[in-house]
Amino acid sequence: MKAIVWTKYGPPEGLQLQEVEKPVPQNDEILIKIHAASVTAGDCEIRRLELPLSLSFPIRLYAGFRKPNRLRILGQELSGEVVQAGKDVTLFHVGDQVFGTTGFSFGAYGEYICLPEKPDETQGTLTFMPENLSYEEAAAVSTAGMEALHYIHKACLKKDQKVLIIGAGGSIGTLAVQIARLYGADITAVDSGEKLEMLKNLGADHTVDYTEKDYISQKNTYDLIIDVVGGHSVYGRLKMLKRKGYYFLAYANFSHIMLGIWTGVILKKKVRIESSGQSREEIEMLKKLIEEGKLKPVIDKIFPLREAAEAHRYAESGHKIGNVILKVDR
Ligand SMILES: NC(=O)c1ccc[n+]([C@@H]2O[C@H](COP(=O)([O-])OP(=O)(O)OC[C@H]3O[C@@H](n4cnc5c(N)ncnc54)[C@H](OP(=O)(O)O)[C@@H]3O)[C@@H](O)[C@H]2O)c1
């Protein structure tokens, strides 16, 4: 089968279309003919590996020290069709359309993948595709949607509470805005340029262009802050969080972990650096919201699988709105 093989850490050119062995399902696995996969910020970060040592070292241990020779195919979100089922599989059948995550096993940038039927912390979670989405749309929901849902549930978001979403125009943010809207929250979405109009249409009450306005002056304002950007400014942004509020960081390093501990003890503010895990309830809830017409992924560009390097270049250009998708055309 054809797949995009990740041949080296660094620029997108290291992603190459190659012929690799087609996988064979174990007894508890299904073989999925992949129709679409997303190109997430996480895929780009891991490919570049320009990360602090505390993150890059474990990734090298896992993927390969000098080059990624143990983890060869990127991609954590997919949609496709079941073409074979192991003998112990009971939920899925040949012909079912599915979508979901591949977890730490990655592997979605190819024509086929084997994944376990049951949710698995390392190999992700799958469910049936919503009937009202295309394969390309369905590939853009699961990891970002589960993150957004997790943050909002964990904070027990209530009507009229104030939510700030920093980096709202990307994969997690566009879904977080729509989910927070369903809870009746008052939403401020921070991003840049043309994304702001789209964020208003998705349900943001207020928008801020971070390239034009310093919004960090309001103290003790927000009940929940979802920050997918992180970086050095987290300490300053924390001042905007109410006492007993929740601050979720999608991208964190060691200093953020220390900051989280200090803030919890001294200021009684809950800084959380955590991921959603791989629960089937959360992916099922996303499916339900989509089928009820309450949630829709935002798709910016769709690239053919063979142009994965180009898709990565676009995804990290700063122009991406919502999601970038790879379509597997055979
Ligand atoms: N997607 C997932 O499922 C997932 C899951 C777990 C963790 N994460 C991590 O979470 C982070 C974000 O993920 P994502 O997929 O949502 O990324 P994304 O799609 O690239 O979205 C990030 C958004 O933040 C904006 N941005 C950049 N700098 C900003 C700033 N200073 N203030 C406000 N907005 C800013 C970007 O816009 P411009 O570039 O145009 O400025 C972009 O619209 C990544 O580090 C990823 O590893 C992602």
mmCIF file of C-alpha atoms and ligand atoms in Angstrom:
data_model
loop_
_atom_site.group_PDB
_atom_site.id
_atom_site.type_symbol
_atom_site.label_atom_id
_atom_site.label_comp_id
_atom_site.label_asym_id
_atom_site.label_seq_id
_atom_site.Cartn_x
_atom_site.Cartn_y
_atom_site.Cartn_z
ATOM 1 C CA MET A 1 0.000 0.000 0.000
ATOM 2 C CA LYS A 2 1.009 3.648 -0.353
ATOM 3 C CA ALA A 3 1.805 5.735 2.701
ATOM 4 C CA ILE A 4 3.567 8.949 3.594
ATOM 5 C CA VAL A 5 6.721 7.784 5.326
ATOM 6 C CA TRP A 6 8.333 10.148 7.839
ATOM 7 C CA THR A 7 11.990 9.780 6.911
ATOM 8 C CA LYS A 8 13.645 12.401 9.136
ATOM 9 C CA TYR A 9 13.080 14.975 11.864
ATOM 10 C CA GLY A 10 12.905 18.480 10.398
ATOM 11 C CA PRO A 11 11.268 20.164 7.394
ATOM 12 C CA PRO A 12 8.217 18.790 5.518
ATOM 13 C CA GLU A 13 10.469 17.393 2.734
ATOM 14 C CA GLY A 14 11.147 14.445 5.057
ATOM 15 C CA LEU A 15 7.572 13.232 4.361
ATOM 16 C CA GLN A 16 7.760 10.940 1.333
ATOM 17 C CA LEU A 17 5.220 8.858 -0.549
ATOM 18 C CA GLN A 18 6.454 5.254 -0.448
ATOM 19 C CA GLU A 19 5.213 1.702 -0.884
ATOM 20 C CA VAL A 20 4.951 -0.085 2.486
ATOM 21 C CA GLU A 21 3.548 -3.395 3.645
ATOM 22 C CA LYS A 22 -0.233 -3.502 4.061
ATOM 23 C CA PRO A 23 -1.058 -4.352 7.704
ATOM 24 C CA VAL A 24 -2.972 -7.482 8.711
ATOM 25 C CA PRO A 25 -5.510 -7.227 11.573
ATOM 26 C CA GLN A 26 -5.039 -9.116 14.860
ATOM 27 C CA ASN A 27 -8.055 -10.946 16.308
ATOM 28 C CA ASP A 28 -9.245 -7.817 18.177
ATOM 29 C CA GLU A 29 -8.526 -5.354 15.346
ATOM 30 C CA ILE A 30 -10.203 -3.999 12.245
ATOM 31 C CA LEU A 31 -8.495 -3.152 8.975
ATOM 32 C CA ILE A 32 -9.597 0.312 7.852
ATOM 33 C CA LYS A 33 -9.360 1.583 4.296
ATOM 34 C CA ILE A 34 -8.503 5.198 5.095
ATOM 35 C CA HIS A 35 -10.364 7.871 3.128
ATOM 36 C CA ALA A 36 -9.104 10.989 4.924
ATOM 37 C CA ALA A 37 -6.702 12.072 7.679
ATOM 38 C CA SER A 38 -6.097 15.444 9.295
ATOM 39 C CA VAL A 39 -2.806 17.345 9.455
ATOM 40 C CA THR A 40 -2.732 18.691 13.006
ATOM 41 C CA ALA A 41 -0.409 21.157 14.725
ATOM 42 C CA GLY A 42 0.732 18.170 16.789
ATOM 43 C CA ASP A 43 1.796 16.238 13.651
ATOM 44 C CA CYS A 44 3.840 19.256 12.528
ATOM 45 C CA GLU A 45 5.437 19.753 15.969
ATOM 46 C CA ILE A 46 6.503 16.112 16.180
ATOM 47 C CA ARG A 47 7.801 16.120 12.599
ATOM 48 C CA ARG A 48 9.950 19.228 13.250
ATOM 49 C CA LEU A 49 10.944 18.102 16.742
ATOM 50 C CA GLU A 50 12.066 21.626 17.615
ATOM 51 C CA LEU A 51 10.796 21.023 21.142
ATOM 52 C CA PRO A 52 12.340 21.475 24.597
ATOM 53 C CA LEU A 53 14.539 18.537 25.613
ATOM 54 C CA SER A 54 11.931 17.444 28.171
ATOM 55 C CA LEU A 55 9.612 16.676 25.223
ATOM 56 C CA SER A 56 11.999 15.880 22.364
ATOM 57 C CA PHE A 57 14.015 13.280 24.303
ATOM 58 C CA PRO A 58 11.046 10.967 25.092
ATOM 59 C CA ILE A 59 9.802 11.391 21.514
ATOM 60 C CA ARG A 60 13.202 10.310 20.163
ATOM 61 C CA LEU A 61 13.191 7.329 22.531
ATOM 62 C CA TYR A 62 9.759 6.345 21.221
ATOM 63 C CA ALA A 63 10.055 7.178 17.505
ATOM 64 C CA GLY A 64 13.752 6.607 16.863
ATOM 65 C CA PHE A 65 16.816 8.382 18.182
ATOM 66 C CA ARG A 66 18.555 9.795 15.091
ATOM 67 C CA LYS A 67 15.594 9.431 12.746
ATOM 68 C CA PRO A 68 12.022 8.191 13.095
ATOM 69 C CA ASN A 69 12.640 4.561 12.179
ATOM 70 C CA ARG A 70 10.290 3.015 14.780
ATOM 71 C CA LEU A 71 7.349 5.368 14.174
ATOM 72 C CA ARG A 72 7.299 5.710 10.400
ATOM 73 C CA ILE A 73 3.874 7.119 9.538
ATOM 74 C CA LEU A 74 2.329 10.251 11.118
ATOM 75 C CA GLY A 75 -1.378 11.128 11.470
ATOM 76 C CA GLN A 76 -3.605 10.863 14.538
ATOM 77 C CA GLU A 77 -7.113 11.415 13.163
ATOM 78 C CA LEU A 78 -8.846 9.537 10.364
ATOM 79 C CA SER A 79 -12.045 8.453 8.701
ATOM 80 C CA GLY A 80 -12.533 5.386 6.533
ATOM 81 C CA GLU A 81 -14.272 2.126 5.873
ATOM 82 C CA VAL A 82 -13.893 -1.251 7.595
ATOM 83 C CA VAL A 83 -12.609 -3.794 5.029
ATOM 84 C CA GLN A 84 -11.682 -6.675 7.346
ATOM 85 C CA ALA A 85 -12.430 -7.597 10.971
ATOM 86 C CA GLY A 86 -10.483 -9.883 13.332
ATOM 87 C CA LYS A 87 -12.338 -12.922 14.681
ATOM 88 C CA ASP A 88 -12.966 -11.381 18.149
ATOM 89 C CA VAL A 89 -14.405 -8.117 16.794
ATOM 90 C CA THR A 90 -18.107 -7.717 17.541
ATOM 91 C CA LEU A 91 -18.995 -4.029 17.163
ATOM 92 C CA PHE A 92 -17.745 -3.248 13.662
ATOM 93 C CA HIS A 93 -18.462 -5.067 10.418
ATOM 94 C CA VAL A 94 -17.070 -4.956 6.910
ATOM 95 C CA GLY A 95 -18.528 -1.933 5.122
ATOM 96 C CA ASP A 96 -19.023 0.230 8.256
ATOM 97 C CA GLN A 97 -17.856 3.822 7.968
ATOM 98 C CA VAL A 98 -15.777 4.819 10.991
ATOM 99 C CA PHE A 99 -13.865 7.813 12.314
ATOM 100 C CA GLY A 100 -11.560 8.364 15.255
ATOM 101 C CA THR A 101 -8.057 8.637 16.622
ATOM 102 C CA THR A 102 -4.941 6.513 16.331
ATOM 103 C CA GLY A 103 -3.417 7.702 19.635
ATOM 104 C CA PHE A 104 0.342 7.381 20.056
ATOM 105 C CA SER A 105 0.542 4.750 17.329
ATOM 106 C CA PHE A 106 -0.140 7.491 14.685
ATOM 107 C CA GLY A 107 -0.240 5.913 11.164
ATOM 108 C CA ALA A 108 -3.194 7.730 9.538
ATOM 109 C CA TYR A 109 -1.224 9.069 6.526
ATOM 110 C CA GLY A 110 -1.625 5.889 4.502
ATOM 111 C CA GLU A 111 -4.086 3.798 2.533
ATOM 112 C CA TYR A 112 -4.801 1.278 5.319
ATOM 113 C CA ILE A 113 -4.396 0.920 9.071
ATOM 114 C CA CYS A 114 -5.217 -1.748 11.673
ATOM 115 C CA LEU A 115 -6.697 -0.473 14.941
ATOM 116 C CA PRO A 116 -8.260 -2.197 17.939
ATOM 117 C CA GLU A 117 -12.017 -2.325 18.111
ATOM 118 C CA LYS A 118 -12.033 -1.212 21.752
ATOM 119 C CA PRO A 119 -10.712 2.184 22.932
ATOM 120 C CA ASP A 120 -7.059 1.966 23.818
ATOM 121 C CA GLU A 121 -4.927 4.663 25.495
ATOM 122 C CA THR A 122 -2.062 4.095 23.048
ATOM 123 C CA GLN A 123 -3.968 3.170 19.889
ATOM 124 C CA GLY A 124 -6.911 5.541 20.075
ATOM 125 C CA THR A 125 -10.644 5.185 19.804
ATOM 126 C CA LEU A 126 -13.105 4.703 16.960
ATOM 127 C CA THR A 127 -16.812 4.897 16.349
ATOM 128 C CA PHE A 128 -19.309 4.972 13.499
ATOM 129 C CA MET A 129 -19.167 8.038 11.286
ATOM 130 C CA PRO A 130 -21.946 10.641 11.617
ATOM 131 C CA GLU A 131 -24.278 10.305 8.645
ATOM 132 C CA ASN A 132 -24.249 14.013 7.851
ATOM 133 C CA LEU A 133 -20.468 14.404 7.407
ATOM 134 C CA SER A 134 -18.182 13.681 4.466
ATOM 135 C CA TYR A 135 -15.062 11.582 5.051
ATOM 136 C CA GLU A 136 -12.970 14.769 4.881
ATOM 137 C CA GLU A 137 -15.074 16.480 7.560
ATOM 138 C CA ALA A 138 -15.177 13.408 9.794
ATOM 139 C CA ALA A 139 -11.371 13.231 9.795
ATOM 140 C CA ALA A 140 -11.228 16.641 11.483
ATOM 141 C CA VAL A 141 -13.277 15.954 14.582
ATOM 142 C CA SER A 142 -11.945 13.377 16.967
ATOM 143 C CA THR A 143 -8.718 14.446 18.709
ATOM 144 C CA ALA A 144 -9.464 18.176 18.789
ATOM 145 C CA GLY A 145 -13.122 17.595 19.638
ATOM 146 C CA MET A 146 -12.303 15.236 22.494
ATOM 147 C CA GLU A 147 -9.841 17.800 23.882
ATOM 148 C CA ALA A 148 -12.396 20.615 23.686
ATOM 149 C CA LEU A 149 -15.138 18.507 25.247
ATOM 150 C CA HIS A 150 -12.810 17.322 28.002
ATOM 151 C CA TYR A 151 -11.813 20.875 29.023
ATOM 152 C CA ILE A 152 -15.406 22.087 29.066
ATOM 153 C CA HIS A 153 -16.690 19.079 31.034
ATOM 154 C CA LYS A 154 -13.833 19.205 33.534
ATOM 155 C CA ALA A 155 -14.527 22.886 34.233
ATOM 156 C CA CYS A 156 -18.274 22.086 34.691
ATOM 157 C CA LEU A 157 -19.061 25.050 32.473
ATOM 158 C CA LYS A 158 -22.370 26.775 33.259
ATOM 159 C CA LYS A 159 -24.654 29.234 31.493
ATOM 160 C CA ASP A 160 -23.327 32.832 31.346
ATOM 161 C CA GLN A 161 -19.902 31.880 32.685
ATOM 162 C CA LYS A 162 -17.079 33.644 30.903
ATOM 163 C CA VAL A 163 -14.773 31.604 28.670
ATOM 164 C CA LEU A 164 -11.616 32.823 26.961
ATOM 165 C CA ILE A 165 -10.285 30.697 24.092
ATOM 166 C CA ILE A 166 -6.744 31.625 23.035
ATOM 167 C CA GLY A 167 -5.920 30.295 19.557
ATOM 168 C CA ALA A 168 -9.624 29.841 18.797
ATOM 169 C CA GLY A 169 -9.290 29.685 15.009
ATOM 170 C CA GLY A 170 -7.527 26.310 14.852
ATOM 171 C CA SER A 171 -8.530 22.668 15.271
ATOM 172 C CA ILE A 172 -9.298 22.642 19.016
ATOM 173 C CA GLY A 173 -10.514 26.242 19.141
ATOM 174 C CA THR A 174 -13.168 26.082 16.406
ATOM 175 C CA LEU A 175 -14.787 23.080 18.118
ATOM 176 C CA ALA A 176 -14.355 24.543 21.638
ATOM 177 C CA VAL A 177 -16.211 27.726 20.609
ATOM 178 C CA GLN A 178 -19.156 25.694 19.290
ATOM 179 C CA ILE A 179 -19.303 23.433 22.360
ATOM 180 C CA ALA A 180 -19.026 26.344 24.837
ATOM 181 C CA ARG A 181 -21.892 28.013 22.910
ATOM 182 C CA LEU A 182 -24.090 24.975 23.614
ATOM 183 C CA TYR A 183 -23.543 25.538 27.346
ATOM 184 C CA GLY A 184 -24.681 29.169 27.035
ATOM 185 C CA ALA A 185 -21.287 30.584 28.015
ATOM 186 C CA ASP A 186 -20.118 34.089 27.212
ATOM 187 C CA ILE A 187 -17.235 33.416 24.808
ATOM 188 C CA THR A 188 -14.240 35.558 23.957
ATOM 189 C CA ALA A 189 -12.224 34.107 21.080
ATOM 190 C CA VAL A 190 -8.650 35.227 20.471
ATOM 191 C CA ASP A 191 -6.937 34.709 17.106
ATOM 192 C CA SER A 192 -5.964 36.774 14.090
ATOM 193 C CA GLY A 193 -7.265 38.386 10.880
ATOM 194 C CA GLU A 194 -9.900 36.679 8.805
ATOM 195 C CA LYS A 195 -10.519 33.990 11.432
ATOM 196 C CA LEU A 196 -12.403 36.447 13.642
ATOM 197 C CA GLU A 197 -15.487 36.723 11.416
ATOM 198 C CA MET A 198 -15.657 32.915 11.192
ATOM 199 C CA LEU A 199 -15.401 32.697 15.015
ATOM 200 C CA LYS A 200 -18.351 35.084 15.413
ATOM 201 C CA ASN A 201 -20.351 32.901 13.028
ATOM 202 C CA LEU A 202 -19.475 29.834 15.124
ATOM 203 C CA GLY A 203 -20.860 31.503 18.260
ATOM 204 C CA ALA A 204 -18.167 33.692 19.840
ATOM 205 C CA ASP A 205 -19.678 36.723 21.609
ATOM 206 C CA HIS A 206 -16.455 38.725 21.460
ATOM 207 C CA THR A 207 -13.318 38.404 19.348
ATOM 208 C CA VAL A 208 -9.822 39.778 19.843
ATOM 209 C CA ASP A 209 -7.101 40.040 17.213
ATOM 210 C CA TYR A 210 -3.986 39.168 19.190
ATOM 211 C CA THR A 211 -1.767 40.796 16.560
ATOM 212 C CA GLU A 212 -3.438 44.160 17.165
ATOM 213 C CA LYS A 213 -4.605 44.267 20.760
ATOM 214 C CA ASP A 214 -3.082 43.415 24.092
ATOM 215 C CA TYR A 215 -6.019 41.797 25.882
ATOM 216 C CA ILE A 216 -4.111 40.658 28.972
ATOM 217 C CA SER A 217 -5.032 43.648 31.140
ATOM 218 C CA GLN A 218 -8.397 42.400 32.497
ATOM 219 C CA LYS A 219 -7.838 40.768 35.893
ATOM 220 C CA ASN A 220 -9.993 37.981 37.437
ATOM 221 C CA THR A 221 -12.445 37.914 34.519
ATOM 222 C CA TYR A 222 -12.769 34.383 33.168
ATOM 223 C CA ASP A 223 -14.168 31.188 34.706
ATOM 224 C CA LEU A 224 -12.457 29.060 32.068
ATOM 225 C CA ILE A 225 -9.457 29.772 29.860
ATOM 226 C CA ILE A 226 -8.602 27.327 27.075
ATOM 227 C CA ASP A 227 -5.118 28.205 25.859
ATOM 228 C CA VAL A 228 -3.855 26.191 22.880
ATOM 229 C CA VAL A 229 -0.895 28.515 22.333
ATOM 230 C CA GLY A 230 1.045 28.371 25.621
ATOM 231 C CA GLY A 231 4.519 29.900 25.455
ATOM 232 C CA HIS A 232 6.090 32.479 27.742
ATOM 233 C CA SER A 233 2.924 34.567 28.198
ATOM 234 C CA VAL A 234 1.003 31.992 30.235
ATOM 235 C CA TYR A 235 1.931 33.638 33.529
ATOM 236 C CA GLY A 236 0.533 36.997 32.340
ATOM 237 C CA ARG A 237 -2.639 35.400 30.974
ATOM 238 C CA LEU A 238 -3.246 33.595 34.258
ATOM 239 C CA LYS A 239 -4.112 36.939 35.859
ATOM 240 C CA MET A 240 -7.283 36.992 33.738
ATOM 241 C CA LEU A 241 -8.538 33.808 35.428
ATOM 242 C CA LYS A 242 -10.956 34.100 38.347
ATOM 243 C CA ARG A 243 -10.000 32.495 41.637
ATOM 244 C CA LYS A 244 -11.195 28.858 41.480
ATOM 245 C CA GLY A 245 -11.332 29.129 37.685
ATOM 246 C CA TYR A 246 -9.831 26.558 35.301
ATOM 247 C CA TYR A 247 -6.957 27.194 32.890
ATOM 248 C CA PHE A 248 -6.362 24.420 30.348
ATOM 249 C CA LEU A 249 -3.138 24.355 28.378
ATOM 250 C CA ALA A 250 -3.075 22.195 25.232
ATOM 251 C CA TYR A 251 0.633 22.822 24.669
ATOM 252 C CA ALA A 252 2.817 22.788 27.744
ATOM 253 C CA ASN A 253 6.440 22.410 28.778
ATOM 254 C CA PHE A 254 8.178 21.747 32.078
ATOM 255 C CA SER A 255 7.969 25.378 33.264
ATOM 256 C CA HIS A 256 4.195 25.328 32.739
ATOM 257 C CA ILE A 257 3.919 22.236 34.925
ATOM 258 C CA MET A 258 5.825 24.017 37.708
ATOM 259 C CA LEU A 259 3.693 27.134 37.197
ATOM 260 C CA GLY A 260 0.561 24.993 37.477
ATOM 261 C CA ILE A 261 1.643 23.540 40.816
ATOM 262 C CA TRP A 262 2.603 26.956 42.232
ATOM 263 C CA THR A 263 -0.625 28.595 41.011
ATOM 264 C CA GLY A 264 -2.792 25.873 42.497
ATOM 265 C CA VAL A 265 -1.164 26.098 45.919
ATOM 266 C CA ILE A 266 -0.734 29.881 46.209
ATOM 267 C CA LEU A 267 -3.523 31.389 44.107
ATOM 268 C CA LYS A 268 -6.110 28.567 44.247
ATOM 269 C CA LYS A 269 -6.409 28.679 40.459
ATOM 270 C CA LYS A 270 -6.559 25.348 38.668
ATOM 271 C CA VAL A 271 -4.019 25.159 35.846
ATOM 272 C CA ARG A 272 -4.529 21.876 34.049
ATOM 273 C CA ILE A 273 -2.107 20.354 31.594
ATOM 274 C CA GLU A 274 -3.878 17.245 30.532
ATOM 275 C CA SER A 275 -5.252 15.449 27.539
ATOM 276 C CA SER A 276 -8.661 13.971 27.042
ATOM 277 C CA GLY A 277 -7.643 10.311 26.974
ATOM 278 C CA GLN A 278 -9.387 7.981 24.543
ATOM 279 C CA SER A 279 -12.883 7.406 25.844
ATOM 280 C CA ARG A 280 -15.619 6.121 23.593
ATOM 281 C CA GLU A 281 -18.202 8.229 25.492
ATOM 282 C CA GLU A 282 -16.521 11.445 24.371
ATOM 283 C CA ILE A 283 -16.271 10.464 20.709
ATOM 284 C CA GLU A 284 -19.878 9.237 20.822
ATOM 285 C CA MET A 285 -20.954 12.565 22.272
ATOM 286 C CA LEU A 286 -19.194 14.407 19.436
ATOM 287 C CA LYS A 287 -20.987 12.175 16.921
ATOM 288 C CA LYS A 288 -24.344 12.921 18.557
ATOM 289 C CA LEU A 289 -23.750 16.686 18.557
ATOM 290 C CA ILE A 290 -22.791 16.528 14.880
ATOM 291 C CA GLU A 291 -25.861 14.467 13.954
ATOM 292 C CA GLU A 292 -28.087 16.927 15.840
ATOM 293 C CA GLY A 293 -26.591 19.730 13.741
ATOM 294 C CA LYS A 294 -24.985 21.395 16.792
ATOM 295 C CA LEU A 295 -21.338 20.896 15.828
ATOM 296 C CA LYS A 296 -19.530 21.074 12.507
ATOM 297 C CA PRO A 297 -15.814 20.926 11.800
ATOM 298 C CA VAL A 298 -14.260 23.826 9.906
ATOM 299 C CA ILE A 299 -12.275 22.646 6.873
ATOM 300 C CA ASP A 300 -9.839 25.005 5.226
ATOM 301 C CA LYS A 301 -7.941 23.013 2.582
ATOM 302 C CA ILE A 302 -7.931 19.436 1.334
ATOM 303 C CA PHE A 303 -4.732 18.021 -0.179
ATOM 304 C CA PRO A 304 -4.250 14.637 -1.885
ATOM 305 C CA LEU A 305 -2.231 12.207 0.270
ATOM 306 C CA ARG A 306 0.788 12.447 -2.046
ATOM 307 C CA GLU A 307 1.018 16.188 -1.230
ATOM 308 C CA ALA A 308 1.414 15.628 2.508
ATOM 309 C CA ALA A 309 4.597 17.739 2.615
ATOM 310 C CA GLU A 310 2.744 20.641 0.978
ATOM 311 C CA ALA A 311 -0.154 20.172 3.424
ATOM 312 C CA HIS A 312 2.281 20.383 6.359
ATOM 313 C CA ARG A 313 3.819 23.530 4.892
ATOM 314 C CA TYR A 314 0.375 25.114 4.658
ATOM 315 C CA ALA A 315 -0.702 23.929 8.131
ATOM 316 C CA GLU A 316 2.269 25.676 9.720
ATOM 317 C CA SER A 317 2.128 28.793 7.523
ATOM 318 C CA GLY A 318 -0.050 30.729 9.993
ATOM 319 C CA HIS A 319 -2.854 30.963 7.383
ATOM 320 C CA LYS A 320 -4.713 27.781 8.326
ATOM 321 C CA ILE A 321 -8.356 28.293 9.360
ATOM 322 C CA GLY A 322 -9.724 25.336 11.295
ATOM 323 C CA ASN A 323 -8.356 22.138 9.715
ATOM 324 C CA VAL A 324 -6.183 20.828 6.896
ATOM 325 C CA ILE A 325 -7.070 17.416 5.484
ATOM 326 C CA LEU A 326 -5.307 14.734 3.452
ATOM 327 C CA LYS A 327 -7.613 12.868 1.092
ATOM 328 C CA VAL A 328 -6.581 9.353 0.127
ATOM 329 C CA ASP A 329 -7.453 9.098 -3.552
ATOM 330 C CA ARG A 330 -6.677 5.734 -5.083
HETATM 331 N N1 LIG B 1 -5.495 19.268 17.696
HETATM 332 C C1 LIG B 1 -5.456 18.372 18.672
HETATM 333 O O1 LIG B 1 -6.185 17.405 18.645
HETATM 334 C C2 LIG B 1 -4.533 18.535 19.872
HETATM 335 C C3 LIG B 1 -4.638 17.661 20.944
HETATM 336 C C4 LIG B 1 -3.804 17.841 22.061
HETATM 337 C C5 LIG B 1 -2.872 18.868 22.057
HETATM 338 N N2 LIG B 1 -2.781 19.705 20.985
HETATM 339 C C6 LIG B 1 -1.799 20.785 21.002
HETATM 340 O O2 LIG B 1 -2.503 21.999 21.104
HETATM 341 C C7 LIG B 1 -1.871 22.998 20.348
HETATM 342 C C8 LIG B 1 -2.888 23.660 19.446
HETATM 343 O O3 LIG B 1 -3.505 22.696 18.671
HETATM 344 P P1 LIG B 1 -4.489 23.053 17.487
HETATM 345 O O4 LIG B 1 -4.563 21.791 16.705
HETATM 346 O O5 LIG B 1 -5.738 23.682 17.929
HETATM 347 O O6 LIG B 1 -3.580 24.134 16.688
HETATM 348 P P2 LIG B 1 -3.932 25.007 15.437
HETATM 349 O O7 LIG B 1 -5.010 24.371 14.644
HETATM 350 O O8 LIG B 1 -2.643 25.335 14.758
HETATM 351 O O9 LIG B 1 -4.536 26.347 16.079
HETATM 352 C C9 LIG B 1 -3.773 27.261 16.815
HETATM 353 C C10 LIG B 1 -4.342 28.661 16.560
HETATM 354 O O10 LIG B 1 -3.694 29.576 17.449
HETATM 355 C C11 LIG B 1 -3.440 30.797 16.742
HETATM 356 N N3 LIG B 1 -2.398 31.538 17.430
HETATM 357 C C12 LIG B 1 -1.055 31.465 17.272
HETATM 358 N N4 LIG B 1 -0.430 32.287 18.147
HETATM 359 C C13 LIG B 1 -1.410 32.895 18.870
HETATM 360 C C14 LIG B 1 -1.412 33.829 19.944
HETATM 361 N N5 LIG B 1 -0.274 34.324 20.440
HETATM 362 N N6 LIG B 1 -2.593 34.217 20.463
HETATM 363 C C15 LIG B 1 -3.750 33.728 19.979
HETATM 364 N N7 LIG B 1 -3.829 32.831 18.958
HETATM 365 C C16 LIG B 1 -2.668 32.425 18.418
HETATM 366 C C17 LIG B 1 -3.073 30.290 15.356
HETATM 367 O O11 LIG B 1 -3.245 31.296 14.422
HETATM 368 P P3 LIG B 1 -2.042 32.019 13.606
HETATM 369 O O12 LIG B 1 -0.958 30.987 13.466
HETATM 370 O O13 LIG B 1 -2.653 32.439 12.328
HETATM 371 O O14 LIG B 1 -1.635 33.149 14.442
HETATM 372 C C18 LIG B 1 -4.089 29.162 15.160
HETATM 373 O O15 LIG B 1 -5.308 29.633 14.607
HETATM 374 C C19 LIG B 1 -0.731 22.332 19.613
HETATM 375 O O16 LIG B 1 0.474 22.643 20.269
HETATM 376 C C20 LIG B 1 -1.023 20.849 19.717
HETATM 377 O O17 LIG B 1 0.142 20.057 19.805
HETATM 378 C C21 LIG B 1 -3.596 19.568 19.906
#
